[in-house]
Short mmCIF file of C-alpha atoms in Angstrom, two decimals:
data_model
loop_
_atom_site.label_atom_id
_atom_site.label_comp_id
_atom_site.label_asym_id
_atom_site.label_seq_id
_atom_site.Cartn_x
_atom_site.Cartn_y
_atom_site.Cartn_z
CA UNK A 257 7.07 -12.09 -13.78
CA UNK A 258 9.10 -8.97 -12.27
CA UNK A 259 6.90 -7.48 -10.73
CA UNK A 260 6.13 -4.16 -10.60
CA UNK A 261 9.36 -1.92 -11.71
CA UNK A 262 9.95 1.57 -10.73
CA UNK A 263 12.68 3.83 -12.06
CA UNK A 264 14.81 5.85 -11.23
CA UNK A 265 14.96 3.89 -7.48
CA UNK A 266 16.66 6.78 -6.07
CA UNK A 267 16.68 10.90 -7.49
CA UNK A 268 18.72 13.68 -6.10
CA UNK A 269 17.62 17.20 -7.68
CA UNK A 270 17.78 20.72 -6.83
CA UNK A 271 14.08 22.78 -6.16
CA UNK A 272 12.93 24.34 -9.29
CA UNK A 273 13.61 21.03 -11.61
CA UNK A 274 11.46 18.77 -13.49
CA UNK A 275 11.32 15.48 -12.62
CA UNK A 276 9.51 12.10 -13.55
CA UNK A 277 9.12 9.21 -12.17
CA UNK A 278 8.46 5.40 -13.87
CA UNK A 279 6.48 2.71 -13.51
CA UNK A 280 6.01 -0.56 -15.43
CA UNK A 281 3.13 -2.49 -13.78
CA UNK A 282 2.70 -6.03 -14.07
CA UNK A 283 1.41 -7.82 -17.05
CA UNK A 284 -2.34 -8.33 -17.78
CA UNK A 285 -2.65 -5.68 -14.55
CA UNK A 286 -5.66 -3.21 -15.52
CA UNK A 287 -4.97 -1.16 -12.70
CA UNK A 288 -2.23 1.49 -11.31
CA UNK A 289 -1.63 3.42 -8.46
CA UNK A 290 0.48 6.41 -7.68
CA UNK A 291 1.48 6.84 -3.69
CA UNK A 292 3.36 9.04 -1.75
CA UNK A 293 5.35 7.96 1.46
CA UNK A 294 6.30 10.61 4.35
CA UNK A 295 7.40 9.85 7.34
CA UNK A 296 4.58 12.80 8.82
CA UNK A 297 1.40 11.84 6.13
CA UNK A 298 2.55 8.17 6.01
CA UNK A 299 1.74 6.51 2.72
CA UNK A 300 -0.80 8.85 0.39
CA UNK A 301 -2.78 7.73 -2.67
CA UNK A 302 -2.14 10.24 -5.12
CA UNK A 303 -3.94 8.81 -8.57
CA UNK A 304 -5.06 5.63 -9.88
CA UNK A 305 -5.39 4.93 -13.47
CA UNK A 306 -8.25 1.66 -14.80
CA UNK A 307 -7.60 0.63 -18.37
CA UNK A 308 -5.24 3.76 -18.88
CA UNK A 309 -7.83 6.54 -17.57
CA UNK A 310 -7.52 8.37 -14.90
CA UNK A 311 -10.08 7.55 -12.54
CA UNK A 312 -9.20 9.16 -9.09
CA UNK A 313 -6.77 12.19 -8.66
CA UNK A 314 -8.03 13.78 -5.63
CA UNK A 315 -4.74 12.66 -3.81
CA UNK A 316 -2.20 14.66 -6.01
CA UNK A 317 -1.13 17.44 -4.17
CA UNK A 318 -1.34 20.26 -6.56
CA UNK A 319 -1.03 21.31 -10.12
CA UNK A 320 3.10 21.20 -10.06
CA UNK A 321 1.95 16.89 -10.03
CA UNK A 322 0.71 14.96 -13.20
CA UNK A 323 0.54 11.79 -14.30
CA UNK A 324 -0.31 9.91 -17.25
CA UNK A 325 -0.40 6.44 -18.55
CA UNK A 326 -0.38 6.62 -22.17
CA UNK A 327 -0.23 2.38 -22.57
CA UNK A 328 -1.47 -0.63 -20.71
CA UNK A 329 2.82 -1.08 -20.04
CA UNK A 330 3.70 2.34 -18.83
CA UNK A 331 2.82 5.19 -16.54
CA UNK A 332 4.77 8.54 -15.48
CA UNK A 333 4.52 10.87 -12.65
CA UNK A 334 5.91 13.84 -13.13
CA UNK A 335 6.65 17.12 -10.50
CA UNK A 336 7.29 20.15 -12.49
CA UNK A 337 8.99 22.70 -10.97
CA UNK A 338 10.01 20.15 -7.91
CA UNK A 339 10.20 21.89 -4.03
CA UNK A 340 12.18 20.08 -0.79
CA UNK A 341 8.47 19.27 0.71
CA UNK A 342 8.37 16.73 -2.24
CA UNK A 343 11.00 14.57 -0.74
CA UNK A 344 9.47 11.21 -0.09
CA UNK A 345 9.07 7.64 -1.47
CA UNK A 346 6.99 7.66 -4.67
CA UNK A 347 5.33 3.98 -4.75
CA UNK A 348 3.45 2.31 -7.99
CA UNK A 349 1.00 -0.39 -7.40
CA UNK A 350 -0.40 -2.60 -10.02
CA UNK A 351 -3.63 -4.81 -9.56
CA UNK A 352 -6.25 -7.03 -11.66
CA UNK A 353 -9.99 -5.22 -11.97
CA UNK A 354 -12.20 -5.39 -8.30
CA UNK A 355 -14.15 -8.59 -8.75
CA UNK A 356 -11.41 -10.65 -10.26
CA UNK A 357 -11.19 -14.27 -9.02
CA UNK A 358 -7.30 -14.37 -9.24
CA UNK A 359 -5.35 -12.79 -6.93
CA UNK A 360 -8.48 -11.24 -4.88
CA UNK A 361 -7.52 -8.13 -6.09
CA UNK A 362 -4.38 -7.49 -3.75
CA UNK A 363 -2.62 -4.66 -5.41
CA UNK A 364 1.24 -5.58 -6.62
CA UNK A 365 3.73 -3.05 -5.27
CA UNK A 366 6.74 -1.96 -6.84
CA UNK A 367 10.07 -0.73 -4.87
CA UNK A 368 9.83 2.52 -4.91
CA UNK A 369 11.66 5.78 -6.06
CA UNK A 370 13.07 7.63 -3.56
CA UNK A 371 13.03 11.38 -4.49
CA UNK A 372 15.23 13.67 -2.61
CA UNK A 373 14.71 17.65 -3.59
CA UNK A 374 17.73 19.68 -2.49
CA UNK B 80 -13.72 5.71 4.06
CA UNK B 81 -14.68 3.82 7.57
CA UNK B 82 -11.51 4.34 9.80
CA UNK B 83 -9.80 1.78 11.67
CA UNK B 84 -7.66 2.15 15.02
CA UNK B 85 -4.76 -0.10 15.44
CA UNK B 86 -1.89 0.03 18.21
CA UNK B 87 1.07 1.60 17.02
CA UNK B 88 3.10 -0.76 18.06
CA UNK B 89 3.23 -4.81 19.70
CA UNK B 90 6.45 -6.78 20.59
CA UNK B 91 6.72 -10.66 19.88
CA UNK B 92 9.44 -13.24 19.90
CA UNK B 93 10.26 -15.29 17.52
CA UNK B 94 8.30 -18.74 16.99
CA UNK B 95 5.55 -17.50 19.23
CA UNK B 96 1.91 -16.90 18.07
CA UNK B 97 1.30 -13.21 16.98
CA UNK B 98 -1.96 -11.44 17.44
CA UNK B 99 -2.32 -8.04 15.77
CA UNK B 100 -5.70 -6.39 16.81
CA UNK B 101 -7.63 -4.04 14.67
CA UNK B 102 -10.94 -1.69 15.50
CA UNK B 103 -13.11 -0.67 12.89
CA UNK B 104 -16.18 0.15 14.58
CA UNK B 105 -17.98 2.10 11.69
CA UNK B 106 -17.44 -0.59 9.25
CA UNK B 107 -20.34 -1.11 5.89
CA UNK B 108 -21.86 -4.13 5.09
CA UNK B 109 -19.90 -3.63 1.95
CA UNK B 110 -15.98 -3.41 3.41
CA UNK B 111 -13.71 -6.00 3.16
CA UNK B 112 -10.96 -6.05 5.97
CA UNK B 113 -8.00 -5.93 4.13
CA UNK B 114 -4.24 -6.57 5.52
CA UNK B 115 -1.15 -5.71 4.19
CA UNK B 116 2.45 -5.57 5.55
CA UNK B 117 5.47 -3.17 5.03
CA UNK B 118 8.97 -4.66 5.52
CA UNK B 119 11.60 -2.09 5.98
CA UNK B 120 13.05 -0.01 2.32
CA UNK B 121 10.13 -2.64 0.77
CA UNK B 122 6.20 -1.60 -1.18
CA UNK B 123 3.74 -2.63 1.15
CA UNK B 124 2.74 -6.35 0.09
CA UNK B 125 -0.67 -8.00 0.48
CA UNK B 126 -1.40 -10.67 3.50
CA UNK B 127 -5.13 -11.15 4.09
CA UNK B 128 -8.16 -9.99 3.12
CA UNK B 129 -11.88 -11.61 4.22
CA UNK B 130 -15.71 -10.52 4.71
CA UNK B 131 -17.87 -12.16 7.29
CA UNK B 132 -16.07 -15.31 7.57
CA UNK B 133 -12.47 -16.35 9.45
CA UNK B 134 -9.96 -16.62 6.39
CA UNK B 135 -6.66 -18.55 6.41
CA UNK B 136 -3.45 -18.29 3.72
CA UNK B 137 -0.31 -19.66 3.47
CA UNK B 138 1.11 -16.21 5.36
CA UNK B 139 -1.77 -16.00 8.29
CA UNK B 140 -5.18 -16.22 9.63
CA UNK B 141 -7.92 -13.73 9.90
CA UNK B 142 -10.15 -13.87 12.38
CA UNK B 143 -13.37 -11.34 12.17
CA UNK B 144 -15.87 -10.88 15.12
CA UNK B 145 -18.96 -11.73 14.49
CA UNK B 146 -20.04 -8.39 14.55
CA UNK B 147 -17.59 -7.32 12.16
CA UNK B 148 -16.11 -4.28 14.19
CA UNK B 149 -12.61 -6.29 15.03
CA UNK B 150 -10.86 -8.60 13.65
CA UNK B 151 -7.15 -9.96 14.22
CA UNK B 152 -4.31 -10.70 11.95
CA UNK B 153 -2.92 -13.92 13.49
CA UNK B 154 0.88 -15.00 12.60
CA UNK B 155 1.27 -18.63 13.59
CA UNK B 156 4.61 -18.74 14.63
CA UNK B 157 6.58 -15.23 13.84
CA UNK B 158 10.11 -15.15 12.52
CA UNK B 159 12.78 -12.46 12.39
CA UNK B 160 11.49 -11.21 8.40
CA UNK B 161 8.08 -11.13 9.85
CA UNK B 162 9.24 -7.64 11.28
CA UNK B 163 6.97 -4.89 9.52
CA UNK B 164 4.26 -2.56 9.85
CA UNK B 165 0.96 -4.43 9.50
CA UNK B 166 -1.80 -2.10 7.74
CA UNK B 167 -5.65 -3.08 8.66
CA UNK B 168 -7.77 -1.49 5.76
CA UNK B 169 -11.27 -1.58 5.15
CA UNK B 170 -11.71 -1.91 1.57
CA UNK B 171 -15.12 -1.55 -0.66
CA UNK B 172 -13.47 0.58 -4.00
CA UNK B 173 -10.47 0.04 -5.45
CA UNK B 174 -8.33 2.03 -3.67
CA UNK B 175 -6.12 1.10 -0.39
CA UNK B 176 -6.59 4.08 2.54
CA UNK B 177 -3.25 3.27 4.75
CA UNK B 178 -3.54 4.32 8.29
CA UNK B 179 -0.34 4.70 10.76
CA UNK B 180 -0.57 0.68 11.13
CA UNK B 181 1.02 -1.51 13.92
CA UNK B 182 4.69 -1.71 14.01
CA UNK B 183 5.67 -5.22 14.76
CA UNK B 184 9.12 -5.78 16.35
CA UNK B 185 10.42 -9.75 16.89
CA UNK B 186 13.19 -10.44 18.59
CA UNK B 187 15.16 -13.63 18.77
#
């Protein structure tokens, strides 16, 4: 298997744009997670998604985040309009459900995107 | 979510025993102690994770007081890529509540 993969792995844009990040999670994984990496927060859940629905959102910052997962195989976040106190590393996770004998539930993590707003 | 309190950061070198301490004094019958590493431009990645009992993988040991308020991530014999931030996370939902973690340097 892959793994997790995240795309872009790196983003340059100027404040004011849209942009969106991409995750693939593993195979047969259930589960995603959305988090945020800053060198002054640390590492931030944002959302996490069971079976495609939103189940937790309380981490996303504000209402200029969203995220959706619209298929077992794909999930978006997206920052519309983007500001400079976005910058960070945007990390997806992938896991099997709680309870699950295989893999004791240790969540997959991708590389990362690193955003950079100018 | 129970806190826990780890030092920021611990020293080793390499081929020697590692001992990585972590406090979680307020911790529920229901947490699991959960470990996972960060190596440098890398996701965090899963090492450990036990209960109530002393837990050993092909990556480390856990070893949990009997109280359950500490435990200790135990690398046998630490090399170079073992360098990381080691996250102690007490764990009962699904999600993963990263503290500041222990940085781990090893030197040759």
């Amino acid at each position: 298997d892959a793994g997790v993969i995240q795309s872009p792995r790196h983003e340059v844009t100027e404040m004011g744009q849209e942009v969106t990040l991409r995750c693939k999670p593993i195979s047969g994984h259930n589960s995603l997670f959305w988090y945020r990496q800053t060198m002054m927060r640390g590492l931030e859940l944002l959302i996490y998604f069971n079976n495609n629905v939103p189940i937790d959102d309380s981490g996303m910052p504000e209402d200029r985040f969203s995220a959706k997962m619209p298929n077992a195989s794909f999930s978006t976040l997206k920052i519309q309009p983007s500001e400079p106190r976005d910058s960070a590393v945007y990390f997806c996770a992938s896991s099997l459900p709680r309870g699950s004998k295989i893999h004791n539930n240790e969540q997959f993590f991708g590389p990362g995107t690193r955003l950079t707003v100018l | 979510d129970a806190k826990t309190t780890q030092p920021n950061s611990m020293e080793s070198n390499e081929e020697e025993p590692v001992h990585l301490p972590c406090n979680h004094s307020t911790i529920s019958g229901t947490d699991y102690i959960h470990w996972y590493r960060q190596l440098p431009s890398q996701g965090p990645e899963y090492v450990i994770h036990g209960l109530t009992s002393n837990v050993n993988n092909r990556m480390a040991s856990l070893a949990i007081a009997e109280d359950r308020k500490s435990s200790t991530l135990i690398l046998h014999r630490a090399t170079l890529r073992d360098a990381a931030v080691y996250y102690c996370i007490l764990r009962n939902t699904d999600k993963l509540i990263f503290g500041t973690g222990t940085r781990l340097q090893v030197f040759p």
